[in-house]
PDB file of C-alpha atoms in Angstrom:
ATOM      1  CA  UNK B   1      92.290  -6.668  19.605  1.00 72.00           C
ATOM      2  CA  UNK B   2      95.186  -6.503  17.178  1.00 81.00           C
ATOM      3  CA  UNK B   3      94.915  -5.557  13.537  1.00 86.00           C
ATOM      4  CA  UNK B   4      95.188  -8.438  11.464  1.00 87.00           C
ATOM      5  CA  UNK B   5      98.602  -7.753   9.414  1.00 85.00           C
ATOM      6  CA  UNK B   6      98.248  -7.097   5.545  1.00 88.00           C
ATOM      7  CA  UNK B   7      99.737 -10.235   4.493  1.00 89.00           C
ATOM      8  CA  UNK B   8      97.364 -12.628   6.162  1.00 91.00           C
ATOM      9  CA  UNK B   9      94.020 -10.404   5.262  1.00 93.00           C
ATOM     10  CA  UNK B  10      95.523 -10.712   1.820  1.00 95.00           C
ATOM     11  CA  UNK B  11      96.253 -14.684   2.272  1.00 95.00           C
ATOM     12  CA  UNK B  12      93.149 -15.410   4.230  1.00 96.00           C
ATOM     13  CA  UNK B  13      90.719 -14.064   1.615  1.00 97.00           C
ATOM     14  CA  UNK B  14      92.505 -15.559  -1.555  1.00 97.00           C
ATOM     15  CA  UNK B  15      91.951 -18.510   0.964  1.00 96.00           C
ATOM     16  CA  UNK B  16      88.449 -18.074   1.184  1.00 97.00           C
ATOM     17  CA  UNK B  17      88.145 -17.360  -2.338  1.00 97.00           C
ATOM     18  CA  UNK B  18      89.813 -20.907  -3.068  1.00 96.00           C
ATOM     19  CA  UNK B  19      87.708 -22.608  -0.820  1.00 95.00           C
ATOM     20  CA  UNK B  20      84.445 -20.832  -2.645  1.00 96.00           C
ATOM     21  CA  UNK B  21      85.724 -21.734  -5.644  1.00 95.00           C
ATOM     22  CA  UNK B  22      85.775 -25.558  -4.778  1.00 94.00           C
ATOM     23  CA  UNK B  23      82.832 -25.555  -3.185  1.00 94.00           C
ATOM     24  CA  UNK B  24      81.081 -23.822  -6.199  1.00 94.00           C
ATOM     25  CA  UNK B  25      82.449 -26.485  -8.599  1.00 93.00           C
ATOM     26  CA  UNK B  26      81.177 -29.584  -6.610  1.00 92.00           C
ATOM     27  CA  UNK B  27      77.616 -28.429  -5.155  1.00 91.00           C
ATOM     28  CA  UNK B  28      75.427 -27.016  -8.186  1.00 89.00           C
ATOM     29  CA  UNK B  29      72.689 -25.475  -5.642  1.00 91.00           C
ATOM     30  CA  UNK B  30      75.624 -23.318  -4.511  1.00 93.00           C
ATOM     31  CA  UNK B  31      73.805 -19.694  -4.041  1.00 93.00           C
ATOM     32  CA  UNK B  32      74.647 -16.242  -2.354  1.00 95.00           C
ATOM     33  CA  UNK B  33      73.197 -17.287   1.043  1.00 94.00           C
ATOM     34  CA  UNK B  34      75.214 -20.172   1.559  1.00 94.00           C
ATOM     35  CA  UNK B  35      78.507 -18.040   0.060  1.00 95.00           C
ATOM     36  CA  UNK B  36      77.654 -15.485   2.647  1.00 96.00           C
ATOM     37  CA  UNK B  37      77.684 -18.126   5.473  1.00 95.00           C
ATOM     38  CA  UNK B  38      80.529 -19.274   5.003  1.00 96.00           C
ATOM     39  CA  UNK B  39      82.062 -16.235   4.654  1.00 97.00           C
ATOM     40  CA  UNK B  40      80.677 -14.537   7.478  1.00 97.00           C
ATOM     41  CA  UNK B  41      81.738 -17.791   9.854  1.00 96.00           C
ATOM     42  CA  UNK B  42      84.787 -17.688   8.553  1.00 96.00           C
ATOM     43  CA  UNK B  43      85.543 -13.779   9.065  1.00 96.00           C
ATOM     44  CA  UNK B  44      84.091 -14.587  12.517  1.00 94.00           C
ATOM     45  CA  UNK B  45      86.292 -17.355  13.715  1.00 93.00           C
ATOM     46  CA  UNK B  46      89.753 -15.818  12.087  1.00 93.00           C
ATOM     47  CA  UNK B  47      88.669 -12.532  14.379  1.00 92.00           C
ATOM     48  CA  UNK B  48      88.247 -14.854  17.262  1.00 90.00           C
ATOM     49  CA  UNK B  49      91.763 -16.019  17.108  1.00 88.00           C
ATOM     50  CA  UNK B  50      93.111 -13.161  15.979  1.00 89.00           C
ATOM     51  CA  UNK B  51      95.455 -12.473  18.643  1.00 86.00           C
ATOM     52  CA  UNK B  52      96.164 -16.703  18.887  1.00 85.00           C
ATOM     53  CA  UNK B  53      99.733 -17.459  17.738  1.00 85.00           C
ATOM     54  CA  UNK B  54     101.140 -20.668  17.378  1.00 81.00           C
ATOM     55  CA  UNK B  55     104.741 -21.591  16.939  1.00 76.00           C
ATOM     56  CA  UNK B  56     106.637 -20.051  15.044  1.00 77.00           C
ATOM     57  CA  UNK B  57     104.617 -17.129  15.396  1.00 81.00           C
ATOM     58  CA  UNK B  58     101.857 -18.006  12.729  1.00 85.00           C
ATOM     59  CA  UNK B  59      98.711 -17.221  13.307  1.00 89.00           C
ATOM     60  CA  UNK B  60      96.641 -20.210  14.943  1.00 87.00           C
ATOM     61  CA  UNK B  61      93.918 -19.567  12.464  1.00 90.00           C
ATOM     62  CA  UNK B  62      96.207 -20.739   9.725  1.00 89.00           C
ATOM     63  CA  UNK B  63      95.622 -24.877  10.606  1.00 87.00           C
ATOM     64  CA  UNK B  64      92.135 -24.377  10.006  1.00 89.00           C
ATOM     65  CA  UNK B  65      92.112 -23.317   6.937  1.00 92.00           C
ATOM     66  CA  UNK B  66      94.567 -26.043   5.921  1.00 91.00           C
ATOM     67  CA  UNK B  67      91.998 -28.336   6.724  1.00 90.00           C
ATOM     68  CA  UNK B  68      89.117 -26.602   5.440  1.00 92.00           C
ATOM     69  CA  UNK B  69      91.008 -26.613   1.929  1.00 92.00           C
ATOM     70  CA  UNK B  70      91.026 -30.679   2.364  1.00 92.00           C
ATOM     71  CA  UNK B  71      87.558 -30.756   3.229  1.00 89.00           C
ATOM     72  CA  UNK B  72      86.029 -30.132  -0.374  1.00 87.00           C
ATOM     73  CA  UNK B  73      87.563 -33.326  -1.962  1.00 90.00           C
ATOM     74  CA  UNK B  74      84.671 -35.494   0.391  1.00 93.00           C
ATOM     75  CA  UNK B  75      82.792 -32.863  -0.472  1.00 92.00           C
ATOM     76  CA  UNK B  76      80.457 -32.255   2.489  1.00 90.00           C
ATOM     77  CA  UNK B  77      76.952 -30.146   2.448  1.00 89.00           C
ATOM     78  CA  UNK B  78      77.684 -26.441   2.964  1.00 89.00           C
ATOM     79  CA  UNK B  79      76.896 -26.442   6.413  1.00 88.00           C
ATOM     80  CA  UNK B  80      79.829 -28.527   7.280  1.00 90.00           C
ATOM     81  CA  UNK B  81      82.422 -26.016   5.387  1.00 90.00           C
ATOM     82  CA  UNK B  82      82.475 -23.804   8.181  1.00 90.00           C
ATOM     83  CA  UNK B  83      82.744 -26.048  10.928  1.00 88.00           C
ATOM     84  CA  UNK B  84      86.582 -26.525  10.396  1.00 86.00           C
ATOM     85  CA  UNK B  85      87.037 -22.800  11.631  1.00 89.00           C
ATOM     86  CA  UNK B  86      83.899 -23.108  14.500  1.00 87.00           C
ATOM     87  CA  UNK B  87      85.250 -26.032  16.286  1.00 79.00           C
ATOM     88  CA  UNK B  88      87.333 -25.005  18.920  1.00 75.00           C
ATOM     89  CA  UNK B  89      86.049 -20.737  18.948  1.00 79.00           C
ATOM     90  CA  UNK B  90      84.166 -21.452  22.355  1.00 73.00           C
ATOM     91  CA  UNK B  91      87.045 -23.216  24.721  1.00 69.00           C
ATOM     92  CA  UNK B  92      90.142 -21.358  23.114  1.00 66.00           C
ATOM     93  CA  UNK B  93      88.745 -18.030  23.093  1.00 66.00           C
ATOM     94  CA  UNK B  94      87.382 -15.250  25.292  1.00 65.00           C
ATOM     95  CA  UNK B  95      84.882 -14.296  23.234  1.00 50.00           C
TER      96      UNK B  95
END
């Protein structure tokens, strides 16, 4: 598996971060476990598509998060967060 380049570890986690943030702001029983979830899914799924690319060359984790930074304005129980990176791990993957 290839090293995930400095840019995107940097991108991905202000990402995450973001996504936190929104999720903190709209669900007041928000607590460590559930930021540690999502976190750990999402960590988990960008490493599953890690060497994905789409065109032009982005990685095909990138979509995902797009969505996943929509997702907080119907803002869905926690358990739903991380199902934007999940969906498609099993079929497009070999892991």
């Amino acid at each position: 598996m290839t090293k995930l380049p400095e840019k995107y570890q940097k991108e991905f986690a202000q990402d995450l971060e973001d996504i936190l943030y929104e999720i903190r702001h709209y669900y007041p029983q928000f607590e460590a476990r559930h930021e540690d979830k999502i976190s750990e899914v999402f960590w988990f799924a960008e490493k599953a598509h890690r060497d994905q690319k789409r065109f032009p060359c982005e990685p095909y984790f990138v979509p995902p998060i797009a969505a996943t930074k929509i997702l907080p304005k119907i803002r869905p129980e926690t358990d739903t967060v991380p199902d934007c990176w999940l969906y498609d791990v099993i079929e497009d993957t070999k892991k």
